[in-house]
mmCIF file of C-alpha atoms in Angstrom:
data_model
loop_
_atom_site.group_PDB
_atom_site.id
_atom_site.type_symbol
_atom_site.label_atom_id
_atom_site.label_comp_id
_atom_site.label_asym_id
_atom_site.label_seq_id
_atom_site.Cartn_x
_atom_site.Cartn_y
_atom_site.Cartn_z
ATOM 1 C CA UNK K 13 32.701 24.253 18.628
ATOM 2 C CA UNK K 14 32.927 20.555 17.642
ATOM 3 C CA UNK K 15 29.973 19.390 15.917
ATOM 4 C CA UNK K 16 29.080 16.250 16.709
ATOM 5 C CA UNK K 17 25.692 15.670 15.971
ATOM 6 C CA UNK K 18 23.370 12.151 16.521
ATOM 7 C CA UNK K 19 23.339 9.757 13.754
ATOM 8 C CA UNK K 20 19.994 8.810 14.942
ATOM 9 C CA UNK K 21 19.201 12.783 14.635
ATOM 10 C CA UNK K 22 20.758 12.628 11.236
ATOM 11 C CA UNK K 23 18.699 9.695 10.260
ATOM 12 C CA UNK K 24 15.411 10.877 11.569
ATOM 13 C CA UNK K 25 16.006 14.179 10.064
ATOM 14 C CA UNK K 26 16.780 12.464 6.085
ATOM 15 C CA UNK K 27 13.390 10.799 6.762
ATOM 16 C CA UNK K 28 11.326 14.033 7.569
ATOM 17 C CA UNK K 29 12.829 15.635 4.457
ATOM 18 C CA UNK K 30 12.228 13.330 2.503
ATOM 19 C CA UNK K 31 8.668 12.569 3.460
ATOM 20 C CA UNK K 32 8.190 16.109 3.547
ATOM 21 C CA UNK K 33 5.956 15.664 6.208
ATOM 22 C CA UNK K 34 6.758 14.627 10.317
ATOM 23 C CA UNK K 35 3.275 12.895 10.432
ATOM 24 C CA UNK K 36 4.397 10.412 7.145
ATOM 25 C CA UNK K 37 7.549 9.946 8.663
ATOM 26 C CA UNK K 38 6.420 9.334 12.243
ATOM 27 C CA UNK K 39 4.161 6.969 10.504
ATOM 28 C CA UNK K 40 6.436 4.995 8.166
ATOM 29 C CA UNK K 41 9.081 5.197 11.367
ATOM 30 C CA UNK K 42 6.646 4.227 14.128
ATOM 31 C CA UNK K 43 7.461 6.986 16.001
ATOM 32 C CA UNK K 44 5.199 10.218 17.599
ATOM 33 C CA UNK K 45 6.076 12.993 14.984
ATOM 34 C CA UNK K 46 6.661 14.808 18.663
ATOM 35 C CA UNK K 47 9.702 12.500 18.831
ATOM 36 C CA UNK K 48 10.799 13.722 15.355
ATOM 37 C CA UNK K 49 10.211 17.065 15.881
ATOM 38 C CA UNK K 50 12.139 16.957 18.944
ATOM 39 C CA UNK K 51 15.158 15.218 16.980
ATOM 40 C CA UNK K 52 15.277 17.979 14.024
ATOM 41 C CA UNK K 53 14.948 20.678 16.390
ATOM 42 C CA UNK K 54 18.113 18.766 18.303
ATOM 43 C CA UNK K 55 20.013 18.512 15.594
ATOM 44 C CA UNK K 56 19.535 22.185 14.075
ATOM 45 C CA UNK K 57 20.546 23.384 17.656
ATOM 46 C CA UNK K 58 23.983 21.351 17.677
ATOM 47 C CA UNK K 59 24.496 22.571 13.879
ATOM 48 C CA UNK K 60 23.056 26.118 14.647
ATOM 49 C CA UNK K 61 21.085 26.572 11.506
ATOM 50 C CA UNK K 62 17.806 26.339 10.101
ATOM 51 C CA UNK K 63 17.222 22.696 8.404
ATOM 52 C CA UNK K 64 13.467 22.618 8.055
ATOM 53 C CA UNK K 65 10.912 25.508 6.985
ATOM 54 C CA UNK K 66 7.443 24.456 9.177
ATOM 55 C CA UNK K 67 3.985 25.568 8.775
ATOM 56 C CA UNK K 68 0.712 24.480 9.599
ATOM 57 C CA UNK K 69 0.331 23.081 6.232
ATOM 58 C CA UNK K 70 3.860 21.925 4.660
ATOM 59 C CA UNK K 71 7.317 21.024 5.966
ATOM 60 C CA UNK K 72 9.790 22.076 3.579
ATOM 61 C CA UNK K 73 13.833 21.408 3.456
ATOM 62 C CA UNK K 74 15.630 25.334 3.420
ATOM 63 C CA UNK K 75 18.929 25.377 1.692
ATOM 64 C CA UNK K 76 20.783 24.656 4.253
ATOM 65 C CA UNK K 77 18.380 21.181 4.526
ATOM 66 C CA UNK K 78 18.612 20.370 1.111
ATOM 67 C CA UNK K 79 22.560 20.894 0.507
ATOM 68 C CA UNK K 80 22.895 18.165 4.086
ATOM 69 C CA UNK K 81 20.193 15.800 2.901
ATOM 70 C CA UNK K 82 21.908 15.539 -0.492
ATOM 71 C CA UNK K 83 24.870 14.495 0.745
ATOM 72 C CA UNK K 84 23.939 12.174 4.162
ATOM 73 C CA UNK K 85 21.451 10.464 1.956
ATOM 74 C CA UNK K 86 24.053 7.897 0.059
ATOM 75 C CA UNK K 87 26.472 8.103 3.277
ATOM 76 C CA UNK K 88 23.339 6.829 5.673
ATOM 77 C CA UNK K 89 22.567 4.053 2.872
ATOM 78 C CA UNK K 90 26.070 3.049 2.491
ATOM 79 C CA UNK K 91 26.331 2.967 6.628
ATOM 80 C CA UNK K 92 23.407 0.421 6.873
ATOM 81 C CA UNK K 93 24.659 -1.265 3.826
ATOM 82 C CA UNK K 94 28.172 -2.047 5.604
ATOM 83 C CA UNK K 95 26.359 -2.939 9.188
ATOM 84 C CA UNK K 96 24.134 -5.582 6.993
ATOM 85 C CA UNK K 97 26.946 -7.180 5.596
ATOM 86 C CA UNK K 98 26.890 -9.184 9.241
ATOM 87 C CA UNK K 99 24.068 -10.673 8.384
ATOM 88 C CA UNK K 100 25.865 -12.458 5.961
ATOM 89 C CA UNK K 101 27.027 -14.686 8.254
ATOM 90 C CA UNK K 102 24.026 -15.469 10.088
ATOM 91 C CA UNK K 103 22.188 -18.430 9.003
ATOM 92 C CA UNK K 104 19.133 -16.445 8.803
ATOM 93 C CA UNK K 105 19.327 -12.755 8.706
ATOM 94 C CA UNK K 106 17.915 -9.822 11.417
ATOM 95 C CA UNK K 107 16.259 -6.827 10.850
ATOM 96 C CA UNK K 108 12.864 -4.874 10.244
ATOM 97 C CA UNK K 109 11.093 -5.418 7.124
ATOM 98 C CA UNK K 110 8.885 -2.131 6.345
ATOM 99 C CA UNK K 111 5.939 -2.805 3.445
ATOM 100 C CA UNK K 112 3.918 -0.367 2.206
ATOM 101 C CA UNK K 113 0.471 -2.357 1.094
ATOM 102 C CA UNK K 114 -3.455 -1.059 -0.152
ATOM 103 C CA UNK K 115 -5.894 -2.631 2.315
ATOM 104 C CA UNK K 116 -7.438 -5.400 0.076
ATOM 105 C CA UNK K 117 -3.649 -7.005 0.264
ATOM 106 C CA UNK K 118 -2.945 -6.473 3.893
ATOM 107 C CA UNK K 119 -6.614 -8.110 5.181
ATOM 108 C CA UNK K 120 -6.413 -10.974 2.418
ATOM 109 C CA UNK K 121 -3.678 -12.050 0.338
ATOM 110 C CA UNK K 122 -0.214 -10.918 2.041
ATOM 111 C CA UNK K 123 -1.409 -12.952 5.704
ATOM 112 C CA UNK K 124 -0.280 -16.294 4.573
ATOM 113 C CA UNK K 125 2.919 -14.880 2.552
ATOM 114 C CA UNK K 126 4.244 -12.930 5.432
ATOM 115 C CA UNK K 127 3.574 -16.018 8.413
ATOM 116 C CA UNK K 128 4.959 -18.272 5.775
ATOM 117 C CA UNK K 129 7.992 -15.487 5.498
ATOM 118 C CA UNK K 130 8.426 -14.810 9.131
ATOM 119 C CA UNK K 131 8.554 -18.843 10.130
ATOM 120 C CA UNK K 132 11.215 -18.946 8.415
ATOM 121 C CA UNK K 133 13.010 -16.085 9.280
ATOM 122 C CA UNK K 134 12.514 -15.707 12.928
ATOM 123 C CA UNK K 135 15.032 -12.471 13.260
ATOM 124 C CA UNK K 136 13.066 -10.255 11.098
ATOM 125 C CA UNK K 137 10.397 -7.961 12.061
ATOM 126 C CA UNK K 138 7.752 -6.722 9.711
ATOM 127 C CA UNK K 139 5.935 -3.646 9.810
ATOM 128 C CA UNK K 140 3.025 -3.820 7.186
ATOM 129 C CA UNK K 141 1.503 -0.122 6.543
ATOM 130 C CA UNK K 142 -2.225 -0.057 4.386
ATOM 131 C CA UNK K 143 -2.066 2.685 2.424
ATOM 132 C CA UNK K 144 -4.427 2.449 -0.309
ATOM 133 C CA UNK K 145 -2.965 5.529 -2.045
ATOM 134 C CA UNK K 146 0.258 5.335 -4.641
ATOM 135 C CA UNK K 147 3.063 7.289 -2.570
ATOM 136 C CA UNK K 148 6.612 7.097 -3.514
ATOM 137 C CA UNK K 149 7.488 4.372 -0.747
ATOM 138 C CA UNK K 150 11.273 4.820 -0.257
ATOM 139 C CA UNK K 151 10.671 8.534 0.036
ATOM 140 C CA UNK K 152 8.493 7.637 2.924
ATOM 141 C CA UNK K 153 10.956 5.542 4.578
ATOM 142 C CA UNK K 154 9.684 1.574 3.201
ATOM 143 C CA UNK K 155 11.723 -0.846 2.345
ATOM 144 C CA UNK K 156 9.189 -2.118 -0.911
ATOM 145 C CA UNK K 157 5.466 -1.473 -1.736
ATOM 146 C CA UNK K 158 2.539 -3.337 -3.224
ATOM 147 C CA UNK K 159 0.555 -2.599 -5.914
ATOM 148 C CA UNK K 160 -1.764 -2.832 -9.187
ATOM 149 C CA UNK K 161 -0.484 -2.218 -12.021
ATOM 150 C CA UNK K 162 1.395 1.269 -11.434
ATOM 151 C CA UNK K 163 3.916 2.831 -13.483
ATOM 152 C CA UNK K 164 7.436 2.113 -12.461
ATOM 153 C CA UNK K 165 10.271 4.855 -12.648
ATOM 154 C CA UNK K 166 13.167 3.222 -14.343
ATOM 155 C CA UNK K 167 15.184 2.427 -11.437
ATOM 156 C CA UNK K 168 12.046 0.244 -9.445
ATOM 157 C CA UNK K 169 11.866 -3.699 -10.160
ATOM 158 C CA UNK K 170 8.279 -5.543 -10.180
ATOM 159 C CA UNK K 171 8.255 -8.886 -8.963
ATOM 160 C CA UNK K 172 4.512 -10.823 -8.748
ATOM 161 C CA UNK K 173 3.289 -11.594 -5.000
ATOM 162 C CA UNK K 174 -0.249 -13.107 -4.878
ATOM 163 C CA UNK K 175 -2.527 -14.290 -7.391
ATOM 164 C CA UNK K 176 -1.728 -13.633 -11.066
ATOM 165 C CA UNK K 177 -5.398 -12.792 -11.751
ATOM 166 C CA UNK K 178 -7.965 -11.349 -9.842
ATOM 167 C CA UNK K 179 -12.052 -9.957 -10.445
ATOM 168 C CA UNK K 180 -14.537 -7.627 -9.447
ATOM 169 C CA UNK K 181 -17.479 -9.756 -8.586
ATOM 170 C CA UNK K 182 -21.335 -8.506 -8.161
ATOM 171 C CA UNK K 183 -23.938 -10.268 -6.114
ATOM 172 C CA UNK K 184 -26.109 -9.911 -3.806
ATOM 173 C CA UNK K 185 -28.470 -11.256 -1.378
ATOM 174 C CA UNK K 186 -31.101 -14.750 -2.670
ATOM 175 C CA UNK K 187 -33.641 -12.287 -0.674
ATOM 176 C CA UNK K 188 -32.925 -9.255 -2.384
ATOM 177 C CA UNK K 189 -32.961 -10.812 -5.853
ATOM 178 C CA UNK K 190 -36.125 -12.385 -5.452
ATOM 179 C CA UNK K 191 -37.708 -9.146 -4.096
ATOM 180 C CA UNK K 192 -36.304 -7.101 -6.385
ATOM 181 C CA UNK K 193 -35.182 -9.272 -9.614
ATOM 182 C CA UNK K 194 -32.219 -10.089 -11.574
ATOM 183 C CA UNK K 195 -30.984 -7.006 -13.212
ATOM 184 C CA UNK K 196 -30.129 -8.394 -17.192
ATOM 185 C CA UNK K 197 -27.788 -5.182 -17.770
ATOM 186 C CA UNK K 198 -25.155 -3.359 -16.303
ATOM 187 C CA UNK K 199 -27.295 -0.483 -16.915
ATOM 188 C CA UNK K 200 -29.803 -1.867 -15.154
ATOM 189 C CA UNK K 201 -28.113 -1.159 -11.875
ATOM 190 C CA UNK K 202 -29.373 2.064 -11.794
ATOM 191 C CA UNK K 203 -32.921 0.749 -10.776
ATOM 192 C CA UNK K 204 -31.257 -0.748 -8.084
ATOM 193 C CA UNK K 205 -30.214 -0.644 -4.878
ATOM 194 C CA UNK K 206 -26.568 -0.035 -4.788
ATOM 195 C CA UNK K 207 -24.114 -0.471 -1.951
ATOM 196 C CA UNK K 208 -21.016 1.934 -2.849
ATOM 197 C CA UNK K 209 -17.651 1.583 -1.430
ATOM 198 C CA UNK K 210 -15.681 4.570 -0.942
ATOM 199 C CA UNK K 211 -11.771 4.660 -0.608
ATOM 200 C CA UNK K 212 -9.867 6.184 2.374
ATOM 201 C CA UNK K 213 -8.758 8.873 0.199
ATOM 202 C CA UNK K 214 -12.786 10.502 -1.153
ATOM 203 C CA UNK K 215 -12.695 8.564 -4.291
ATOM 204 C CA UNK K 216 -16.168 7.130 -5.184
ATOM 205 C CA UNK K 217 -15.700 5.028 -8.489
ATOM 206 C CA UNK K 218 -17.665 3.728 -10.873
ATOM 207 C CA UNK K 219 -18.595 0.242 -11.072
ATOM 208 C CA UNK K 220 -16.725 -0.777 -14.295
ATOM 209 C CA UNK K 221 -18.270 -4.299 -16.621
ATOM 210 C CA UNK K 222 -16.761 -5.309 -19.403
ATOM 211 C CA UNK K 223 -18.103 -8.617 -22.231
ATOM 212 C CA UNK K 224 -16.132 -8.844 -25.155
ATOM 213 C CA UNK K 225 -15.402 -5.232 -26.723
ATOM 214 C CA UNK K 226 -17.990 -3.702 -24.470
ATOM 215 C CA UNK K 227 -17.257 -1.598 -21.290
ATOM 216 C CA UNK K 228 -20.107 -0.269 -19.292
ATOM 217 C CA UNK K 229 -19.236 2.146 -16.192
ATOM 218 C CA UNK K 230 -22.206 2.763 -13.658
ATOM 219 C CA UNK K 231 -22.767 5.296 -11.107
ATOM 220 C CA UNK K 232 -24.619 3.472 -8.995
ATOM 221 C CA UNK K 233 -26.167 4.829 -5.826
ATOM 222 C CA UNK K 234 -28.686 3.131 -2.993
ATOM 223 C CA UNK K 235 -28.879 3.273 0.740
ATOM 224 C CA UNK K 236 -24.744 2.879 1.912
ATOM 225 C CA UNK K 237 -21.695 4.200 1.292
ATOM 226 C CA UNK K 238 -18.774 3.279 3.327
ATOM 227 C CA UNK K 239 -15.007 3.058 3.365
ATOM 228 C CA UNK K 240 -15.597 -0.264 5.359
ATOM 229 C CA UNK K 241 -16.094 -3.030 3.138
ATOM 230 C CA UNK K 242 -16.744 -5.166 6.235
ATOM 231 C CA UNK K 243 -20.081 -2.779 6.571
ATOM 232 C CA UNK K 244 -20.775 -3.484 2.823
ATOM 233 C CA UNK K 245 -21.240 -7.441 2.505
ATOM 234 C CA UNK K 246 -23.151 -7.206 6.086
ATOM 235 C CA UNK K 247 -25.749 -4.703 4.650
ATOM 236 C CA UNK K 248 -25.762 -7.088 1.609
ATOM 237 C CA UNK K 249 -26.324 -10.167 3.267
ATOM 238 C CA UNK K 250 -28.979 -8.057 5.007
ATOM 239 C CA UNK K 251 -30.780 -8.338 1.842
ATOM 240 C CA UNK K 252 -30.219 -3.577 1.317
ATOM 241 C CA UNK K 253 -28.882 -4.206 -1.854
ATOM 242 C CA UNK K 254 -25.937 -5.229 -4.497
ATOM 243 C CA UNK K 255 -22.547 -5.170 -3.675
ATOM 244 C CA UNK K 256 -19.457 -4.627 -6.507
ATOM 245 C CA UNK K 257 -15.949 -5.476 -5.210
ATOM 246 C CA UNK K 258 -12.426 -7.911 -5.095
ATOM 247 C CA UNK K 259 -13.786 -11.564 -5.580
ATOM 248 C CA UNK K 260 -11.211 -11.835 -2.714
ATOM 249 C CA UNK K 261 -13.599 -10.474 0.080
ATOM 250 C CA UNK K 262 -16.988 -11.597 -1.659
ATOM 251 C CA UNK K 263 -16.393 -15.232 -2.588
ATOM 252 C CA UNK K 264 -16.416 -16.412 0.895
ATOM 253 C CA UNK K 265 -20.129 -15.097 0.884
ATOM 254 C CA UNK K 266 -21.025 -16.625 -1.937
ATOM 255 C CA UNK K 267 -19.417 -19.485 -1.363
ATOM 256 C CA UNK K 268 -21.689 -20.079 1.526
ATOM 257 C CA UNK K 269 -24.634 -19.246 -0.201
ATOM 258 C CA UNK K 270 -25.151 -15.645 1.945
ATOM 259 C CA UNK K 271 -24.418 -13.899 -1.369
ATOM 260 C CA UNK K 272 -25.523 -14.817 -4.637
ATOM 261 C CA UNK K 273 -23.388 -13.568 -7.732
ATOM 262 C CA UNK K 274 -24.986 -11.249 -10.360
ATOM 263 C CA UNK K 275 -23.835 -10.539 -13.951
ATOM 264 C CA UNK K 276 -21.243 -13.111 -14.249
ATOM 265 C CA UNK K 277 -20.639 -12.562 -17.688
ATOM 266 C CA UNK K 278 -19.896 -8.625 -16.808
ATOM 267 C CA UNK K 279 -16.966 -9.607 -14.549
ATOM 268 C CA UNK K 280 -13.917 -8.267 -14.715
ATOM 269 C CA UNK K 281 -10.396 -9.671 -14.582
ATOM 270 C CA UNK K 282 -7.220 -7.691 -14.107
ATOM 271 C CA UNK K 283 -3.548 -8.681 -13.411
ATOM 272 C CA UNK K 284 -2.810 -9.768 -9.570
ATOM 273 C CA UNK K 285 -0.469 -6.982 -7.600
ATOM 274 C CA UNK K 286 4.029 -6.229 -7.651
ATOM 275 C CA UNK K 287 5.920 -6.346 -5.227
ATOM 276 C CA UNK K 288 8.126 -3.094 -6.000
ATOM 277 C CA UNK K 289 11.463 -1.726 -4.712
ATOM 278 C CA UNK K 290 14.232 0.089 -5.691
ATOM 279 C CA UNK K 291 17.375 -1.481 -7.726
ATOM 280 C CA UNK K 292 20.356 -0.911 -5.698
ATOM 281 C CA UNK K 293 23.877 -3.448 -5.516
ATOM 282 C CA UNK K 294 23.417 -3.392 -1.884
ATOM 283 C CA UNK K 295 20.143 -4.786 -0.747
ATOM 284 C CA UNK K 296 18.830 -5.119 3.027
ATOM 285 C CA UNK K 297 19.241 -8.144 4.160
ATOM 286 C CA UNK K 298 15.815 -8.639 5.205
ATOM 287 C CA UNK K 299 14.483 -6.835 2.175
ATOM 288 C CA UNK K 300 16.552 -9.629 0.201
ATOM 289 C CA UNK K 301 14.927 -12.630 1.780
ATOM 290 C CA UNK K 302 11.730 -11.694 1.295
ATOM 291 C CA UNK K 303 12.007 -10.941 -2.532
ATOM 292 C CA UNK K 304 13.567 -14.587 -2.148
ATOM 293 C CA UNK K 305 10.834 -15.962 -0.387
ATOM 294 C CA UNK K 306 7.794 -14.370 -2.722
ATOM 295 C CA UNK K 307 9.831 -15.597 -5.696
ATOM 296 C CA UNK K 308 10.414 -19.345 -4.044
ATOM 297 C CA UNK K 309 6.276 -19.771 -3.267
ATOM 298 C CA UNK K 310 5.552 -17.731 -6.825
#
């Protein structure tokens, strides 16, 4: 029997191994993990083994997986390396852009970098997935991610996007302050009402303050807790309490007087977010002009 299996099967199939996962790699594909079920179970019929272990819990590459993914995994890169040589010779180059971003960048900062990015280049398509957890992006099937301040393996490049400095900001509402007073402290706070934002993934953090070679964490608590941080500033401006987040989505607030800021000389500054993505000779084209673009506007 001639085996003549679907490089799209192939393809589809590298992407589920690697994500380890059908639902991660339906998700970085855009595709129903039905759809990539449907193409591993294809392809194991045409090649007549086992390629995948599945449970209810874990996908897993057998031996049979692993020994195939090892070697179509530089043969698939080096096949869309060759077919994006064309676009070399396009004045501006095709293709999909795939970003892995945490919320606060998608909703705020990367908007006016990517409509700047995509004016130019008209033949690209980006697909922007918020994921405020650190994955390992290329093993999920992006092209780059976004982030603060993570550790980069040896082969991944940085390159700034955004602001070069950003804050956590407190404030709250003129009403609330009057009714309840200025706290003086960071520990303070915890006679307060506090409005708690919890990340998609469980974490609750502490509110962290630093002046000069002090660094006071809080546990705050009070009447909300939400993943939404839309749901945050409007049950602060509702005068329920103090909010503690990215000056990026409470300076408009306070800007316009809704929100009044709190502690100022507790706020604290961090380095602005990477673009990150892995070295390689042969770039995507797409991939490429971007990196060119956030550079350019830098």
């Amino acid at each position: 029997m001639t085996l003549t299996p679907d490089l799209a099967d192939l393809d589809l199939f590298a992407a589920v191994a690697r994500a380890r996962s059908f639902r991660g790699a339906a998700k970085a594909r855009g595709l129903s993990a039905s759809s990539l079920s449907e193409a591993v179970r294809r392809l194991e019929d045409r090649l007549g083994v086992r390629l995948l272990n599945r449970t209810t819990r874990s996908v897993t590459p057998t031996e049979a997986g692993l020994r195939l993914l090892e070697r179509l995994t530089p043969a698939l890169d080096e096949m869309r390396a060759a077919l994006d040589v064309v676009n070399g010779f396009r004045d501006s180059p095709t293709g999909t852009l795939r970003l892995n971003v945490p919320g606060i960048l998608a909703r705020v900062i990367l908007p006016p970098i990517i409509a700047g990015f995509l004016a130019r280049h008209p033949g690209i398509t980006v697909e922007l997935m918020n994921e405020d957890r650190f994955i390992d992006v290329l093993a999920a099937g992006f092209d780059a991610g976004i982030r603060y301040g993570e550790t980069l393996e040896q082969d991944m490049i940085a390159v700034p996007i955004g602001p070069r400095v950003q804050r956590y900001v407190l404030c709250a509402a003129p009403a609330y302050l009057a009714k309840a007073g200025y706290p003086e402290h960071p520990r303070d706070l915890l006679d307060h009402a506090c409005l708690r934002h919890r990340f998609p993934h469980g974490a609750l953090t502490p509110w962290e303050f630093i002046r000069g070679e002090e660094v006071v964490r809080i546990d705050a608590s009070g009447p909300l807790v939400s993943s939404s941080i839309e749901a945050l500033i409007a049950a602060a401006e509702a005068g329920l309490g103090l909010v503690f987040g990215f000056e990026d989505w409470l300076g408009p607030p306070m800007r316009a007087g809704r929100l009044a800021p709190v502690l100022e000389d507790w706020w604290q500054s961090f380095p602005g977010p990477f673009l990150y993505y892995q070295s390689r000779h042969l770039m995507p084209a797409p991939l490429r002009a971007f990196i060119d673009h956030v550079r350019e506007i830098a």
